[in-house]
């Protein structure tokens, strides 16, 4: 019995293999690396990165990109802190205002991409500068968030064992991951995202709502960025306009390492979760080592990203070659007749 492996699944399998290899090396080298506490900390420390990465997965699957995510997180953090600290707004209302801003901001970028046929790279680059500028407009310094409700929200969690505590930010990350899996596999929104990324012209000819889906993708992504900004504020208990500089690159790296093709049409939210955990695992590995600079995290991520891009390039070429060789030769008239039919 022969088991045929789908080439589109190879990056995902490679991601899982890399995760287990790094995890196994760390476990054999350092005592306590295999503990449940260390594993849970991967979700705690990378909750805001993971939430953004799930939204970015849909953006990249659709063949687009979003460079504004780090700036949106910073602006939301400063906006939240300003509302609570300076204007005495209740944290719950302030959070709702921040989430609304994220959705509207993403919707505007999605409309610019669709209605004006502008490259998402340029539109979101403008969004990146705009959100960061607005953050500095609100404050040039870090603003602490001191409110009993916000502190209770940050301290809320689940006691798994005597030494292991799962806080609200980690549980929220898992909930967003579950939502991402559901949307990608079991909804029209997810299927349309894959279809647009695979071939937008074909999606239009099939009658799919390409424009509506793109706008929803950018809206959803920025909404998750705003949510990540709230999570980051819960993690730091403050808002800072210089927070998360370069975060968009870490997020894109996690998505690509997770097996999502930059060309669009192929990717899994599950792979993105593993990609985020790999980033956290590398940081944990360096922390346990103790003598290495934190910049080694960037170096290792860069090497992994380069390897996965080469793998994607090879698989894309192989898939294109396979499809071309398997297609029968058709005349122009035959193509016209098929299109008419």
Short mmCIF file of C-alpha atoms in Angstrom, two decimals:
data_model
loop_
_atom_site.label_atom_id
_atom_site.label_comp_id
_atom_site.label_asym_id
_atom_site.label_seq_id
_atom_site.Cartn_x
_atom_site.Cartn_y
_atom_site.Cartn_z
CA UNK A 1 0.00 0.00 0.00
CA UNK A 2 1.46 3.33 -1.11
CA UNK A 3 0.87 6.51 0.88
CA UNK A 4 0.95 9.53 -1.38
CA UNK A 5 1.96 12.76 0.35
CA UNK A 6 0.34 15.97 -0.86
CA UNK A 7 3.08 18.47 -1.68
CA UNK A 8 1.03 21.29 -0.16
CA UNK A 9 1.30 19.59 3.25
CA UNK A 10 5.10 19.29 3.20
CA UNK A 11 5.78 22.78 4.70
CA UNK A 12 3.34 22.05 7.54
CA UNK A 13 4.97 18.69 8.25
CA UNK A 14 8.40 20.34 8.13
CA UNK A 15 7.21 22.94 10.66
CA UNK A 16 5.99 20.24 13.05
CA UNK A 17 9.28 18.36 12.65
CA UNK A 18 11.34 21.50 13.41
CA UNK A 19 9.25 22.17 16.53
CA UNK A 20 9.78 18.67 17.91
CA UNK A 21 13.51 18.72 17.05
CA UNK A 22 14.09 22.02 18.90
CA UNK A 23 11.89 20.87 21.79
CA UNK A 24 13.73 17.54 22.04
CA UNK A 25 17.19 19.19 21.94
CA UNK A 26 16.17 21.63 24.67
CA UNK A 27 14.70 18.84 26.78
CA UNK A 28 17.86 16.73 26.59
CA UNK A 29 20.19 19.68 27.24
CA UNK A 30 18.40 21.43 30.10
CA UNK A 31 16.57 20.12 33.12
CA UNK A 32 12.99 21.32 33.36
CA UNK A 33 12.66 22.15 29.67
CA UNK A 34 9.99 19.46 29.23
CA UNK A 35 7.93 20.79 32.14
CA UNK A 36 4.30 21.81 31.69
CA UNK A 37 5.12 25.26 33.06
CA UNK A 38 7.60 25.95 30.25
CA UNK A 39 5.10 24.76 27.64
CA UNK A 40 2.31 26.96 29.04
CA UNK A 41 4.71 29.92 29.10
CA UNK A 42 5.04 29.59 25.31
CA UNK A 43 1.35 30.52 25.05
CA UNK A 44 1.58 33.27 27.67
CA UNK A 45 4.65 35.07 26.33
CA UNK A 46 3.56 34.83 22.68
CA UNK A 47 -0.18 35.38 23.06
CA UNK A 48 -0.25 38.78 21.34
CA UNK A 49 2.05 37.57 18.54
CA UNK A 50 -0.08 34.47 17.99
CA UNK A 51 -3.36 36.38 17.85
CA UNK A 52 -1.97 38.69 15.15
CA UNK A 53 -0.40 35.76 13.28
CA UNK A 54 -3.79 34.02 12.99
CA UNK A 55 -5.26 37.10 11.29
CA UNK A 56 -2.15 37.47 9.13
CA UNK A 57 -2.57 33.87 7.97
CA UNK A 58 -5.84 34.78 6.26
CA UNK A 59 -4.24 37.88 4.73
CA UNK A 60 -1.32 35.93 3.25
CA UNK A 61 -3.54 33.02 2.15
CA UNK A 62 -5.55 35.55 0.12
CA UNK A 63 -2.32 36.70 -1.58
CA UNK A 64 -2.03 40.00 0.33
CA UNK A 65 0.18 41.40 3.12
CA UNK A 66 -0.32 43.70 6.11
CA UNK A 67 2.58 45.77 7.46
CA UNK A 68 0.54 47.84 9.90
CA UNK A 69 0.06 45.23 12.63
CA UNK A 70 2.84 46.32 15.01
CA UNK A 71 1.83 49.97 14.84
CA UNK A 72 -1.84 49.12 15.43
CA UNK A 73 -0.86 47.18 18.57
CA UNK A 74 1.16 50.17 19.82
CA UNK A 75 -1.61 52.67 19.08
CA UNK A 76 -4.29 50.53 20.73
CA UNK A 77 -2.12 50.18 23.83
CA UNK A 78 -1.59 53.94 24.07
CA UNK A 79 -5.25 54.68 23.30
CA UNK A 80 -6.40 52.23 25.97
CA UNK A 81 -3.99 53.65 28.54
CA UNK A 82 -4.96 57.23 27.68
CA UNK A 83 -8.69 56.53 27.99
CA UNK A 84 -8.32 54.73 31.32
CA UNK A 85 -5.54 56.82 32.90
CA UNK A 86 -6.22 60.34 31.61
CA UNK A 87 -9.98 60.33 30.93
CA UNK A 88 -11.20 57.91 33.63
CA UNK A 89 -13.04 55.73 31.10
CA UNK A 90 -13.96 52.26 32.38
CA UNK A 91 -11.54 49.66 30.94
CA UNK A 92 -14.39 47.61 29.43
CA UNK A 93 -15.68 50.58 27.44
CA UNK A 94 -12.11 51.55 26.51
CA UNK A 95 -11.47 48.01 25.21
CA UNK A 96 -14.64 48.16 23.08
CA UNK A 97 -13.52 51.51 21.62
CA UNK A 98 -10.10 50.05 20.78
CA UNK A 99 -11.59 46.96 19.12
CA UNK A 100 -13.95 49.15 17.09
CA UNK A 101 -11.03 51.28 15.95
CA UNK A 102 -9.17 48.15 14.82
CA UNK A 103 -12.11 46.89 12.77
CA UNK A 104 -12.75 50.29 11.14
CA UNK A 105 -9.04 50.81 10.42
CA UNK A 106 -8.78 47.41 8.72
CA UNK A 107 -12.00 47.97 6.79
CA UNK A 108 -10.65 51.26 5.40
CA UNK A 109 -7.42 49.58 4.25
CA UNK A 110 -9.40 46.73 2.69
CA UNK A 111 -11.60 49.22 0.79
CA UNK A 112 -8.53 51.02 -0.55
CA UNK A 113 -7.02 47.72 -1.71
CA UNK A 114 -10.22 46.57 -3.41
CA UNK A 115 -11.95 49.67 -4.80
CA UNK A 116 -8.81 51.53 -5.89
CA UNK A 117 -6.84 48.41 -6.89
CA UNK A 118 -3.88 49.53 -4.75
CA UNK A 119 -1.15 47.10 -3.65
CA UNK A 120 -1.74 45.97 -0.07
CA UNK A 121 1.98 46.45 0.62
CA UNK A 122 1.71 50.21 0.01
CA UNK A 123 -1.70 50.66 1.66
CA UNK A 124 -0.65 48.90 4.86
CA UNK A 125 2.72 50.69 4.81
CA UNK A 126 0.77 53.96 4.97
CA UNK A 127 -1.36 52.41 7.73
CA UNK A 128 1.79 51.49 9.64
CA UNK A 129 3.09 55.10 9.62
CA UNK A 130 -0.37 56.50 10.36
CA UNK A 131 -1.05 54.27 13.39
CA UNK A 132 2.44 54.84 14.80
CA UNK A 133 2.10 58.60 14.29
CA UNK A 134 -1.27 58.62 16.05
CA UNK A 135 0.30 56.74 18.97
CA UNK A 136 2.98 59.43 19.33
CA UNK A 137 0.31 62.10 18.97
CA UNK A 138 -1.43 60.73 22.07
CA UNK A 139 1.73 60.37 24.13
CA UNK A 140 5.51 60.36 23.81
CA UNK A 141 6.01 58.35 26.99
CA UNK A 142 4.82 55.12 28.50
CA UNK A 143 1.43 55.41 30.26
CA UNK A 144 0.69 53.02 33.16
CA UNK A 145 -2.75 51.44 33.41
CA UNK A 146 -3.80 51.41 37.06
CA UNK A 147 -7.38 50.25 37.46
CA UNK A 148 -8.79 47.48 39.70
CA UNK A 149 -10.90 45.97 36.91
CA UNK A 150 -7.96 45.90 34.49
CA UNK A 151 -5.73 44.33 37.16
CA UNK A 152 -8.39 41.69 37.88
CA UNK A 153 -8.69 40.99 34.16
CA UNK A 154 -4.91 40.51 33.91
CA UNK A 155 -4.87 38.25 37.00
CA UNK A 156 -7.85 36.15 35.92
CA UNK A 157 -6.91 32.62 34.92
CA UNK A 158 -7.11 28.89 35.49
CA UNK A 159 -5.04 26.92 38.02
CA UNK A 160 -4.01 23.73 36.20
CA UNK A 161 -1.57 22.38 38.78
CA UNK A 162 -0.01 23.74 41.96
CA UNK A 163 2.78 25.41 39.97
CA UNK A 164 1.07 26.01 36.62
CA UNK A 165 -1.25 28.98 36.12
CA UNK A 166 -2.94 29.71 32.78
CA UNK A 167 -3.81 33.44 32.65
CA UNK A 168 -6.53 35.10 30.60
CA UNK A 169 -4.15 36.13 27.78
CA UNK A 170 -3.18 32.50 27.08
CA UNK A 171 -6.81 31.35 27.15
CA UNK A 172 -7.74 34.15 24.76
CA UNK A 173 -4.95 33.07 22.40
CA UNK A 174 -6.29 29.49 22.37
CA UNK A 175 -9.85 30.76 21.79
CA UNK A 176 -8.75 32.90 18.81
CA UNK A 177 -6.82 29.93 17.43
CA UNK A 178 -9.96 27.76 17.64
CA UNK A 179 -11.93 30.51 15.87
CA UNK A 180 -9.29 30.70 13.13
CA UNK A 181 -9.40 26.93 12.56
CA UNK A 182 -13.19 27.03 12.34
CA UNK A 183 -13.23 29.97 9.90
CA UNK A 184 -10.56 28.46 7.64
CA UNK A 185 -12.03 24.95 7.40
CA UNK A 186 -15.77 25.22 7.89
CA UNK A 187 -16.98 28.57 6.51
CA UNK A 188 -17.45 30.24 3.12
CA UNK A 189 -15.15 33.02 4.33
CA UNK A 190 -12.29 30.55 4.68
CA UNK A 191 -12.97 28.80 1.35
CA UNK A 192 -13.21 32.13 -0.45
CA UNK A 193 -9.90 33.26 1.07
CA UNK A 194 -8.16 30.17 -0.31
CA UNK A 195 -9.82 30.60 -3.71
CA UNK A 196 -8.77 34.27 -4.01
CA UNK A 197 -5.20 33.46 -3.06
CA UNK A 198 -5.05 30.49 -5.41
CA UNK A 199 -6.28 32.41 -8.46
CA UNK A 200 -8.20 35.65 -8.13
CA UNK A 201 -9.33 35.70 -11.76
CA UNK A 202 -10.82 32.23 -11.42
CA UNK A 203 -12.52 33.30 -8.18
CA UNK A 204 -14.13 36.24 -10.02
CA UNK A 205 -15.27 33.99 -12.88
CA UNK A 206 -16.75 31.56 -10.37
CA UNK A 207 -18.87 34.40 -8.98
CA UNK A 208 -17.20 34.51 -5.57
CA UNK A 209 -17.49 37.80 -3.61
CA UNK A 210 -13.83 38.72 -4.02
CA UNK A 211 -14.13 42.36 -2.95
CA UNK A 212 -16.31 41.64 0.07
CA UNK A 213 -14.01 38.83 1.20
CA UNK A 214 -10.87 40.96 0.91
CA UNK A 215 -12.44 43.77 2.93
CA UNK A 216 -13.56 41.25 5.57
CA UNK A 217 -10.05 39.74 5.71
CA UNK A 218 -8.40 43.11 6.41
CA UNK A 219 -11.17 44.02 8.88
CA UNK A 220 -10.75 40.72 10.72
CA UNK A 221 -6.97 41.03 10.76
CA UNK A 222 -6.96 44.57 12.18
CA UNK A 223 -9.63 43.60 14.71
CA UNK A 224 -7.31 40.84 15.93
CA UNK A 225 -4.43 43.35 16.00
CA UNK A 226 -6.51 45.59 18.26
CA UNK A 227 -7.31 42.57 20.42
CA UNK A 228 -3.58 41.77 20.53
CA UNK A 229 -2.97 45.38 21.60
CA UNK A 230 -5.34 44.84 24.54
CA UNK A 231 -3.55 41.56 25.36
CA UNK A 232 -0.17 43.30 25.18
CA UNK A 233 -1.47 45.97 27.57
CA UNK A 234 -2.65 43.25 29.97
CA UNK A 235 0.81 41.71 29.71
CA UNK A 236 2.69 44.98 30.39
CA UNK A 237 0.00 46.94 32.27
CA UNK A 238 0.87 50.02 30.20
CA UNK A 239 0.73 51.64 26.78
CA UNK A 240 3.90 52.69 24.96
CA UNK A 241 4.09 54.33 21.49
CA UNK A 242 7.41 52.61 20.68
CA UNK A 243 6.08 49.14 21.51
CA UNK A 244 6.20 46.32 18.95
CA UNK A 245 8.51 48.02 16.44
CA UNK A 246 9.25 45.40 13.78
CA UNK A 247 6.58 43.03 15.12
CA UNK A 248 5.07 42.68 11.63
CA UNK A 249 8.25 40.90 10.49
CA UNK A 250 8.10 38.42 13.38
CA UNK A 251 4.45 37.73 12.60
CA UNK A 252 5.09 37.18 8.89
CA UNK A 253 8.03 34.93 9.78
CA UNK A 254 5.81 32.84 12.09
CA UNK A 255 3.15 32.48 9.37
CA UNK A 256 5.69 31.48 6.69
CA UNK A 257 7.50 29.07 9.01
CA UNK A 258 4.04 27.66 9.76
CA UNK A 259 3.76 26.56 6.13
CA UNK A 260 1.70 29.34 4.53
CA UNK A 261 2.86 30.22 1.02
CA UNK A 262 3.66 33.90 0.46
CA UNK A 263 2.17 33.58 -3.02
CA UNK A 264 -1.21 32.76 -1.45
CA UNK A 265 -3.71 29.93 -1.75
CA UNK A 266 -1.96 27.50 0.62
CA UNK A 267 -1.68 27.62 4.39
CA UNK A 268 -3.04 26.38 7.69
CA UNK A 269 -3.92 28.17 10.91
CA UNK A 270 -2.65 25.08 12.71
CA UNK A 271 0.75 25.58 11.09
CA UNK A 272 0.79 29.22 12.17
CA UNK A 273 0.29 28.14 15.78
CA UNK A 274 3.31 25.84 15.50
CA UNK A 275 5.29 28.65 13.85
CA UNK A 276 4.53 30.99 16.76
CA UNK A 277 5.48 28.30 19.26
CA UNK A 278 8.77 27.75 17.40
CA UNK A 279 9.60 31.44 17.82
CA UNK A 280 8.81 31.18 21.52
CA UNK A 281 10.75 27.93 21.82
CA UNK A 282 13.89 29.53 20.37
CA UNK A 283 13.62 32.38 22.90
CA UNK A 284 13.12 29.87 25.72
CA UNK A 285 16.10 27.83 24.52
CA UNK A 286 18.33 30.94 24.62
CA UNK A 287 17.00 31.87 28.09
CA UNK A 288 17.85 28.41 29.44
CA UNK A 289 21.31 28.59 27.84
CA UNK A 290 21.99 31.83 29.69
CA UNK A 291 25.14 33.03 27.89
CA UNK A 292 23.78 33.72 24.40
CA UNK A 293 22.59 37.16 23.32
CA UNK A 294 18.86 37.61 22.66
CA UNK A 295 19.82 38.61 19.11
CA UNK A 296 20.46 34.92 18.42
CA UNK A 297 16.68 34.59 18.32
CA UNK A 298 16.58 36.81 15.23
CA UNK A 299 19.49 34.94 13.64
CA UNK A 300 17.89 31.51 14.09
CA UNK A 301 14.50 32.79 12.91
CA UNK A 302 16.19 34.31 9.85
CA UNK A 303 17.85 30.99 8.99
CA UNK A 304 14.59 29.06 9.44
CA UNK A 305 12.70 31.61 7.36
CA UNK A 306 15.27 31.35 4.56
CA UNK A 307 15.02 27.54 4.57
CA UNK A 308 11.22 27.59 4.47
CA UNK A 309 11.16 30.16 1.64
CA UNK A 310 13.49 27.91 -0.38
CA UNK A 311 11.21 24.95 0.39
CA UNK A 312 8.17 26.94 -0.73
CA UNK A 313 9.94 27.97 -3.92
CA UNK A 314 10.84 24.38 -4.72
CA UNK A 315 7.31 23.12 -4.03
CA UNK A 316 5.72 25.93 -6.07
CA UNK A 317 7.95 25.10 -9.05
CA UNK A 318 7.23 21.39 -8.69
CA UNK A 319 3.48 21.96 -8.49
CA UNK A 320 3.46 24.24 -11.54
CA UNK A 321 5.57 21.77 -13.51
CA UNK A 322 3.33 18.88 -12.53
CA UNK A 323 0.16 20.70 -13.49
CA UNK A 324 1.62 21.80 -16.82
CA UNK A 325 2.72 18.28 -17.75
CA UNK A 326 -0.61 16.74 -16.77
CA UNK A 327 -2.77 19.17 -18.76
CA UNK A 328 -3.76 18.15 -22.30
CA UNK A 329 -2.91 20.52 -25.15
CA UNK A 330 -5.92 22.56 -26.17
CA UNK A 331 -6.48 24.77 -29.11
CA UNK A 332 -7.64 28.34 -28.75
CA UNK A 333 -11.00 27.41 -30.23
CA UNK A 334 -11.36 24.55 -27.77
CA UNK A 335 -10.66 26.92 -24.86
CA UNK A 336 -13.31 29.32 -26.16
CA UNK A 337 -15.86 26.53 -26.47
CA UNK A 338 -15.10 25.35 -22.89
CA UNK A 339 -15.35 28.87 -21.52
CA UNK A 340 -18.69 29.34 -23.33
CA UNK A 341 -19.98 26.06 -21.95
#
